[in-house]
mmCIF file of C-alpha atoms in Angstrom:
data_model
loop_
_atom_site.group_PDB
_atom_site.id
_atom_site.type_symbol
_atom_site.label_atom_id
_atom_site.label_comp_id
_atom_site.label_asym_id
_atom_site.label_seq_id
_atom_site.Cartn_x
_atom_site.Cartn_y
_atom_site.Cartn_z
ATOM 1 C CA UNK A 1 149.970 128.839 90.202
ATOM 2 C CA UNK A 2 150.830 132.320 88.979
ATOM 3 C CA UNK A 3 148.327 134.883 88.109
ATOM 4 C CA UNK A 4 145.902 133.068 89.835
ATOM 5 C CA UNK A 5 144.290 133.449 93.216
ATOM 6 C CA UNK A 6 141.594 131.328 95.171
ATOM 7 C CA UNK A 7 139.019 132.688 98.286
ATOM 8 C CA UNK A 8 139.238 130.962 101.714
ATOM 9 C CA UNK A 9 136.158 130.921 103.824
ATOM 10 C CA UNK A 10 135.576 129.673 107.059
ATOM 11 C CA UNK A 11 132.626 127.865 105.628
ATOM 12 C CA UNK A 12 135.281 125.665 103.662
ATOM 13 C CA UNK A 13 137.226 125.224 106.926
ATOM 14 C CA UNK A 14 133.683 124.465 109.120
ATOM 15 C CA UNK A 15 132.692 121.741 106.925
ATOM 16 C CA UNK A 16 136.038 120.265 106.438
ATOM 17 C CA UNK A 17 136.013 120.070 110.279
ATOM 18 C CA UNK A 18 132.482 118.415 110.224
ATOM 19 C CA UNK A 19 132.887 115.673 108.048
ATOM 20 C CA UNK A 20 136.424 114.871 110.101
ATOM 21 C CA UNK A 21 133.991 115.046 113.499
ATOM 22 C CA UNK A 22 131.422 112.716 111.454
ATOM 23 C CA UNK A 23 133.589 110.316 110.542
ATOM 24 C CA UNK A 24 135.052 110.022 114.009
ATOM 25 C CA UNK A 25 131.914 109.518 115.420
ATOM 26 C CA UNK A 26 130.494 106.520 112.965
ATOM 27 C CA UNK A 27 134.388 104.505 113.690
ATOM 28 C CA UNK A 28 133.010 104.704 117.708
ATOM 29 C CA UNK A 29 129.500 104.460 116.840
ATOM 30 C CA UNK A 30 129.145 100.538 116.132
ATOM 31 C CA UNK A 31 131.217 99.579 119.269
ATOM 32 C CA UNK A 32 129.144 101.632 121.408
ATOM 33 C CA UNK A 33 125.479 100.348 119.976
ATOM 34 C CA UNK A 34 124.628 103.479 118.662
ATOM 35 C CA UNK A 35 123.032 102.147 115.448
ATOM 36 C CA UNK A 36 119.400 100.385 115.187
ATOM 37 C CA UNK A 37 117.354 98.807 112.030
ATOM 38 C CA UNK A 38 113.890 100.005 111.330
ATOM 39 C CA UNK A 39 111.802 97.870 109.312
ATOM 40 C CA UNK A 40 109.002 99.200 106.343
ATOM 41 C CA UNK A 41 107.298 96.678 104.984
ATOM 42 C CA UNK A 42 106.765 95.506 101.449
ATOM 43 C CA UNK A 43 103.019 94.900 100.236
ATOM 44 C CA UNK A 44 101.573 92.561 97.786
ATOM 45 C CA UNK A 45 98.757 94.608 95.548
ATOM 46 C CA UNK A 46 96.893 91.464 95.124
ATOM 47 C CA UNK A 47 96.424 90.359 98.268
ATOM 48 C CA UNK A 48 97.475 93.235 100.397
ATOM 49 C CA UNK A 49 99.468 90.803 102.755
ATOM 50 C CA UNK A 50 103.356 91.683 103.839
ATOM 51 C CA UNK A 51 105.536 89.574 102.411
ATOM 52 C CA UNK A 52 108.863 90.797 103.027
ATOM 53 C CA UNK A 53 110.510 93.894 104.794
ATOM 54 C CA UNK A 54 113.229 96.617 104.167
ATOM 55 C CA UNK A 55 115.968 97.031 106.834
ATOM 56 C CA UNK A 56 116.891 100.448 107.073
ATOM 57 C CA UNK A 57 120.021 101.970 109.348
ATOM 58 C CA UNK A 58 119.610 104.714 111.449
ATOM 59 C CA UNK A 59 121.881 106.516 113.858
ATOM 60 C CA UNK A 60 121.055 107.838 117.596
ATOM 61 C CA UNK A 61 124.177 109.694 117.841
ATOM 62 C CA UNK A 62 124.783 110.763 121.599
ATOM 63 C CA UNK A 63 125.117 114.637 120.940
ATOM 64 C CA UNK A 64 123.047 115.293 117.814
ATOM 65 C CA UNK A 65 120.301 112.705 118.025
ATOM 66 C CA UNK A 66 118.501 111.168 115.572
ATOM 67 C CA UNK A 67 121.278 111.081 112.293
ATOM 68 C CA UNK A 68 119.281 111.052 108.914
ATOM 69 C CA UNK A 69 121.379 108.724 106.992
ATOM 70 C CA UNK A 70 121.362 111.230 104.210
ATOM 71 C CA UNK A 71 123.920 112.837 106.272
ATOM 72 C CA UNK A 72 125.981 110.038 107.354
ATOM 73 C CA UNK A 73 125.805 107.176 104.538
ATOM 74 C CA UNK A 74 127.585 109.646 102.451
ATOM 75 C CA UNK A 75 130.879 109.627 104.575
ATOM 76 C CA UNK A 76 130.707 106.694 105.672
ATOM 77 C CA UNK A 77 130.892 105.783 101.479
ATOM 78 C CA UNK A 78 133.903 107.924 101.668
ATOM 79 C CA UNK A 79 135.371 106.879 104.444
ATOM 80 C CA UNK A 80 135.189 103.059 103.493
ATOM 81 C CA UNK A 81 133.241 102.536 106.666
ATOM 82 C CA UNK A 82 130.325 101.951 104.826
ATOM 83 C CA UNK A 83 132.054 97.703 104.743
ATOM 84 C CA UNK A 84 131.847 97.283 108.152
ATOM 85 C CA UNK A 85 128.681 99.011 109.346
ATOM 86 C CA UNK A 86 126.828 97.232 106.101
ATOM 87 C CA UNK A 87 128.344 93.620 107.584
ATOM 88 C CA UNK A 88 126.710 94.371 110.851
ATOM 89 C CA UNK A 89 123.792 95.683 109.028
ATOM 90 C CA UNK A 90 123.403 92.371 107.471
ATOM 91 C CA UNK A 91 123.790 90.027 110.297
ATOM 92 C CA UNK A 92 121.560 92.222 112.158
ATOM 93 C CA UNK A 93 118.681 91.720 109.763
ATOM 94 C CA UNK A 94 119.013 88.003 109.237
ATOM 95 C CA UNK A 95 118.679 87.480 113.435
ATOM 96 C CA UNK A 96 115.962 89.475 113.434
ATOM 97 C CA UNK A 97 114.163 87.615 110.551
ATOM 98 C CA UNK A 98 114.686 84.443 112.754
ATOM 99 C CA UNK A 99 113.809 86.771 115.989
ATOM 100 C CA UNK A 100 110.367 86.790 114.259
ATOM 101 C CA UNK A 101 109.907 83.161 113.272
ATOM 102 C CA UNK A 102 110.690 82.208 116.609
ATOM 103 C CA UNK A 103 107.669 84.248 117.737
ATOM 104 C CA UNK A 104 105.693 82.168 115.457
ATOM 105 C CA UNK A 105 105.047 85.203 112.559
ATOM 106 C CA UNK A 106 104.664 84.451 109.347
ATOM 107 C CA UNK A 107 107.636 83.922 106.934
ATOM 108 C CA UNK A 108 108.884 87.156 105.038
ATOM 109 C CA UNK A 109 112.051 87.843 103.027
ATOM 110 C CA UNK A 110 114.386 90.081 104.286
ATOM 111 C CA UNK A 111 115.817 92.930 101.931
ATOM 112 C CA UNK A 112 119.147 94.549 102.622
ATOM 113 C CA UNK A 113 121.148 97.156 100.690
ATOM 114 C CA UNK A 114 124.480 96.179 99.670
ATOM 115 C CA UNK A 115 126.732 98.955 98.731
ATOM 116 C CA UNK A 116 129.946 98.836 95.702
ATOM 117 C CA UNK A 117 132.577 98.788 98.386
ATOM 118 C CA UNK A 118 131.097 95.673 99.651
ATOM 119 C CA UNK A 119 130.871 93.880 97.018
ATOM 120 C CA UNK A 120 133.970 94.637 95.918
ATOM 121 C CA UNK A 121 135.266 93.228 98.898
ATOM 122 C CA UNK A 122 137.347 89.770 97.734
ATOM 123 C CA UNK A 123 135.877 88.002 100.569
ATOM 124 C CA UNK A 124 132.056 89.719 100.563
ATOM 125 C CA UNK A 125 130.514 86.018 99.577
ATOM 126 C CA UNK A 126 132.601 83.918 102.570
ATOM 127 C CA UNK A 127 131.333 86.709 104.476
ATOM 128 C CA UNK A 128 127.908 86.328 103.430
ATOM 129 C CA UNK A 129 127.754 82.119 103.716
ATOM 130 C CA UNK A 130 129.270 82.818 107.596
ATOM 131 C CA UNK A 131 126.402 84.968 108.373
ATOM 132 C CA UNK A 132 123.721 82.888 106.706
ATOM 133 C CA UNK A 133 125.571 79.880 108.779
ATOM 134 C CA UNK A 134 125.475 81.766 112.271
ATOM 135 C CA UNK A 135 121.817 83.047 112.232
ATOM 136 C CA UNK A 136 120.105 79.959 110.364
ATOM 137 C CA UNK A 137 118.769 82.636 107.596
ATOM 138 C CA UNK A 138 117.740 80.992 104.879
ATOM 139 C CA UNK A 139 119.177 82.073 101.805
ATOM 140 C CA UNK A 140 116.050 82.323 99.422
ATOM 141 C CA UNK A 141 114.606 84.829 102.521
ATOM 142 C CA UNK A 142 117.236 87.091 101.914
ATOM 143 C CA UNK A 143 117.069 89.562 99.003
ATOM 144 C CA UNK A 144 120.499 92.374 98.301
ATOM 145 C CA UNK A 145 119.310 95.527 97.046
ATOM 146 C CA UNK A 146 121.726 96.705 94.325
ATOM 147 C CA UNK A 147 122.346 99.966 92.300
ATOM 148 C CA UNK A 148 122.765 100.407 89.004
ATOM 149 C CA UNK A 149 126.137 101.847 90.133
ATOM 150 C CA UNK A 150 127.300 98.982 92.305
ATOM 151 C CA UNK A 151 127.044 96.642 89.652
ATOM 152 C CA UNK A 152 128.777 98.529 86.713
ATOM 153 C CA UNK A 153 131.574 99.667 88.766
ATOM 154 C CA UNK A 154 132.493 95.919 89.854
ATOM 155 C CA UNK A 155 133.030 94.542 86.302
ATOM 156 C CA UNK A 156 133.999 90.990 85.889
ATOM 157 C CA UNK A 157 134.428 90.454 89.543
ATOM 158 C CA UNK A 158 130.530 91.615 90.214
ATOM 159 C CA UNK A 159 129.267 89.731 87.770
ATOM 160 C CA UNK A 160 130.508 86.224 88.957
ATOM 161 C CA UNK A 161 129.787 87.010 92.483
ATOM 162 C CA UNK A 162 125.863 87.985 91.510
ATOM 163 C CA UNK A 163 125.799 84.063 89.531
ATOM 164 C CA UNK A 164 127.678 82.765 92.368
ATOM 165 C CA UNK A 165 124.639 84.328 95.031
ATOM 166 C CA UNK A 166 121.930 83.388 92.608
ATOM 167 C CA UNK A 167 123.266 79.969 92.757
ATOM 168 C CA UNK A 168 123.136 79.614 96.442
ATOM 169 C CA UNK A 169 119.191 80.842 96.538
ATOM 170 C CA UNK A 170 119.638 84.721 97.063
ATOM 171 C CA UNK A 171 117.208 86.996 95.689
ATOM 172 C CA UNK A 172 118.620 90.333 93.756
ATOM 173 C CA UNK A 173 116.544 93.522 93.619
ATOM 174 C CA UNK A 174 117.822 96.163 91.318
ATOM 175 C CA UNK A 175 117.236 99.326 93.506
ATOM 176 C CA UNK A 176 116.362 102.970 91.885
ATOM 177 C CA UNK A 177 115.640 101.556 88.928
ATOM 178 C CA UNK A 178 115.261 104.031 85.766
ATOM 179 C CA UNK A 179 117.829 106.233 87.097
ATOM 180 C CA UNK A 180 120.853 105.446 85.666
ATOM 181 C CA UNK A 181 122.133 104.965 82.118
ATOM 182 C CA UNK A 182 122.406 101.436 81.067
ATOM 183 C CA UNK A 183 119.705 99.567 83.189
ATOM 184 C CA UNK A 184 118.139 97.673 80.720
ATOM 185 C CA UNK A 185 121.142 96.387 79.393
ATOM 186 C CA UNK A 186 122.143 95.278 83.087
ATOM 187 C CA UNK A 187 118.811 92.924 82.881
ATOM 188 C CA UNK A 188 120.245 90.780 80.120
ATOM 189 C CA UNK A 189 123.752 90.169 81.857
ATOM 190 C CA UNK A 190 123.209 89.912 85.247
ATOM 191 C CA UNK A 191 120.498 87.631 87.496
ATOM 192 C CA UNK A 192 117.792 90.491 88.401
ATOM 193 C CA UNK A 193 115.025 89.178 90.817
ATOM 194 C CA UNK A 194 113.250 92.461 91.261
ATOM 195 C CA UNK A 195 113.268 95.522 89.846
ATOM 196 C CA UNK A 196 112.683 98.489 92.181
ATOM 197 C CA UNK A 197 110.666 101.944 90.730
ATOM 198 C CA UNK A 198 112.621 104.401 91.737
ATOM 199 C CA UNK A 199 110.313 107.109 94.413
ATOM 200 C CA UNK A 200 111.309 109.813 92.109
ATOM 201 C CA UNK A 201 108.818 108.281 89.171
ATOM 202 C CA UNK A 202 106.005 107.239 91.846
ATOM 203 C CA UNK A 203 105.452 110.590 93.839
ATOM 204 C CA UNK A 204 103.350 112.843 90.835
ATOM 205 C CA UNK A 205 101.108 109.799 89.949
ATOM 206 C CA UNK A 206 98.479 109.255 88.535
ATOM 207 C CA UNK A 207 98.488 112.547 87.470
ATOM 208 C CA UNK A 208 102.229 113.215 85.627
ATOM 209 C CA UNK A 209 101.876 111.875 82.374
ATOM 210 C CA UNK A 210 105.152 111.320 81.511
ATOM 211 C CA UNK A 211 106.129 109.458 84.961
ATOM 212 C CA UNK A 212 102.564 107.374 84.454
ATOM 213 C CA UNK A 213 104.097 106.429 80.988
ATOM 214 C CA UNK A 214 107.774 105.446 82.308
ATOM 215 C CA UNK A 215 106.419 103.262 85.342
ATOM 216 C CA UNK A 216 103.849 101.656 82.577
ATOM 217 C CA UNK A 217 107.332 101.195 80.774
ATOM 218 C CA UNK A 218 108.964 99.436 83.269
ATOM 219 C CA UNK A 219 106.489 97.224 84.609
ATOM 220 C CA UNK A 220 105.958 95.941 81.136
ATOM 221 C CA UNK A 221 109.464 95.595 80.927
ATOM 222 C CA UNK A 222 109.577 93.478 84.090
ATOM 223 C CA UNK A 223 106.510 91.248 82.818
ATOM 224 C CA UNK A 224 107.970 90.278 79.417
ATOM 225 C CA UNK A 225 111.406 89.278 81.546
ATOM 226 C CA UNK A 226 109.789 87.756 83.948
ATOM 227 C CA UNK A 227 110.930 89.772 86.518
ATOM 228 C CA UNK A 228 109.021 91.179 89.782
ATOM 229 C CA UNK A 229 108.712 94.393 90.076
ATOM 230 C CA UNK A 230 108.089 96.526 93.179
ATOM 231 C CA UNK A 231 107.301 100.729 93.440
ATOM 232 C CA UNK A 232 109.055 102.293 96.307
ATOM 233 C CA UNK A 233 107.318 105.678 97.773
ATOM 234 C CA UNK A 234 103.875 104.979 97.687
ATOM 235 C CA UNK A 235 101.758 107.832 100.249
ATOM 236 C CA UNK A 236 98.417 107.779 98.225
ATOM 237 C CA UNK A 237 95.562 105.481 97.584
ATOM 238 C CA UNK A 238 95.822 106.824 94.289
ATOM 239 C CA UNK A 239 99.192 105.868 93.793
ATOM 240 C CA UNK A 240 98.616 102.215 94.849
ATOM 241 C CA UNK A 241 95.831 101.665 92.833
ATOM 242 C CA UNK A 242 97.262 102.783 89.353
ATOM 243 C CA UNK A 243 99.860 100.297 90.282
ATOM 244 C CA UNK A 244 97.579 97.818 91.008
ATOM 245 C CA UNK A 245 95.715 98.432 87.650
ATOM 246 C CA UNK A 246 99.347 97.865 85.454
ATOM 247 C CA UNK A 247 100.365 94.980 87.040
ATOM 248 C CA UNK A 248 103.079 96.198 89.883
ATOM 249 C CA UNK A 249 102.837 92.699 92.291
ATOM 250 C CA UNK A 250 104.771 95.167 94.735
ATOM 251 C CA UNK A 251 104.556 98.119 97.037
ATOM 252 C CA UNK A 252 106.695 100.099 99.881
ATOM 253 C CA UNK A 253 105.900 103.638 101.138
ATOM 254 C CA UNK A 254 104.548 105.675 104.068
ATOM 255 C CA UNK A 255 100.841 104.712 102.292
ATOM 256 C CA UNK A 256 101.061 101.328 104.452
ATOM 257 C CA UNK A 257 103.160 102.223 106.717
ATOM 258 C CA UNK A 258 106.707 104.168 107.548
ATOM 259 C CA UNK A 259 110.232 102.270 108.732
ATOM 260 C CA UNK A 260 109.488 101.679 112.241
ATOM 261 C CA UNK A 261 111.178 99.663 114.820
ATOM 262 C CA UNK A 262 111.381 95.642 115.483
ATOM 263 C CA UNK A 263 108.470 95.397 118.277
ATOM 264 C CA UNK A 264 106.357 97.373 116.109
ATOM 265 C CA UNK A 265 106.863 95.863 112.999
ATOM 266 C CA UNK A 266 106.076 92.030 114.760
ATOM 267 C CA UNK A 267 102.554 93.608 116.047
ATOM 268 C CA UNK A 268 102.160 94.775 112.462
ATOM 269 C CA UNK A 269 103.223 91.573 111.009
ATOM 270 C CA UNK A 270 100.779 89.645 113.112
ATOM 271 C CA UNK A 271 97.855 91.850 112.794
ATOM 272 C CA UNK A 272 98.420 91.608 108.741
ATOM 273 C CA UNK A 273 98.532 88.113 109.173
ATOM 274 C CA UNK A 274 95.643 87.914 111.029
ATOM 275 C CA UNK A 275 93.520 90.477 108.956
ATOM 276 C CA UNK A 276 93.757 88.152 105.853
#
């Protein structure tokens, strides 16, 4: 416009050039096997015993190695690929929860995120039933990890899909709970299984008082509704046993154990199994 000017760097022009490169890469990088699941397991506090499991993508990309999806989910948001890489995601996960049963393990659900552009999808639930059909998953084994986000920005349309999954035996964890704006309100409208403490509230306890005083919040909240509630981040014995004390029946975090692949996670399974 006039009377104005604007600077040009070749930083602008570098990262411009690295996102396009990026986003090349992830449309090759699910036809050529490039992505694996790693599994981190979710602990009852009572009885210490694993009773479900978070599937988590990661990337080997062939130049750069080891992607952190930090860097990739991002675009791949942007990009819309985020649909088809989180379909293969899902399938992925159910076989392997079957994988596992065959191998005579113990039962566990299976939690997988589900991002806005997915469910927004008109056909997400067909989608979902044709997967459940093909792998012999169980529905009330498999839990959808939502934001706060992904449910507000789907309106209407969100709401009746999260009744019509509820109805068929699906599980629904609210992830990063406490972080956005209208969460409790979401808990009265929409079929919560789970609420999940966001990592941000559980990594200066026992020791921040005003985190200690939000997660009290929320797991009290979660108690009166009836809801389950699980803390995400947990590294300390500390940690787990101030959750243990208010009442959290859940816990995930590098504490127990980090994401690690399928072989491992069956020997950890078993030995869990076996140790109770």
């Amino acid at each position: 416009g006039r009377d104005t000017f604007h600077f040009y760097t070749e930083d602008m022009n570098a990262q411009t050039l690295e996102a396009l490169t990026l986003e090349n890469d992830l449309q090759r990088a699910l036809s050529n096997d490039e992505f694996t699941l790693h599994y981190q397991p979710q602990i009852d506090l009572r009885s210490g015993k694993i009773t479900g499991t978070e599937a988590l993508l990661r990337w080997q990309h062939p130049q750069h190695g080891n992607m952190s999806p930090e860097v990739f989910i991002p675009i791949a948001e942007e990009r819309g690929l985020i649909v088809p890489i989180g379909d293969w995601v899902l399938e992925t996960a159910c076989r392997q929860i079957i994988e596992w049963q065959q191998q005579g393990l113990p039962a566990i659900n299976m939690a997988v995120n589900i991002s806005a552009l997915q469910l927004q999808h008109a056909d997400f639930y067909e989608k979902l039933v044709a997967v459940l059909s093909r792998t012999g998953m169980l529905p009330e084994a498999l839990e959808l990890e939502l934001t706060e986000s992904a449910v507000m920005q789907g309106g209407e349309h969100t709401s009746a899909l999260l009744q019509q999954l509820k109805a068929l035996g699906i599980r629904l964890a609210m992830d990063d709970f406490g972080t956005g704006y209208s969460s409790l309100s979401y808990l009265k409208q929409f079929p919560i299984d789970k609420l999940k403490i966001d990592r941000s509230f559980i990594k200066d306890l026992p020791d921040n008082t005003e985190d200690k005083a939000l997660t009290q919040a929320i797991i009290g909240i979660a108690q009166a509704l009836k809801i389950k509630v699980i803390a995400e981040g947990v590294e300390t014995l500390e940690q787990q046993q101030f959750l243990q004390h208010e009442g959290c029946n859940l816990m995930q975090g590098f504490y127990f154990s980090r994401p690690i692949p399928a072989e491992e996670f069956a020997e950890l399974l078993s030995s869990n199994a076996e140790s109770r």
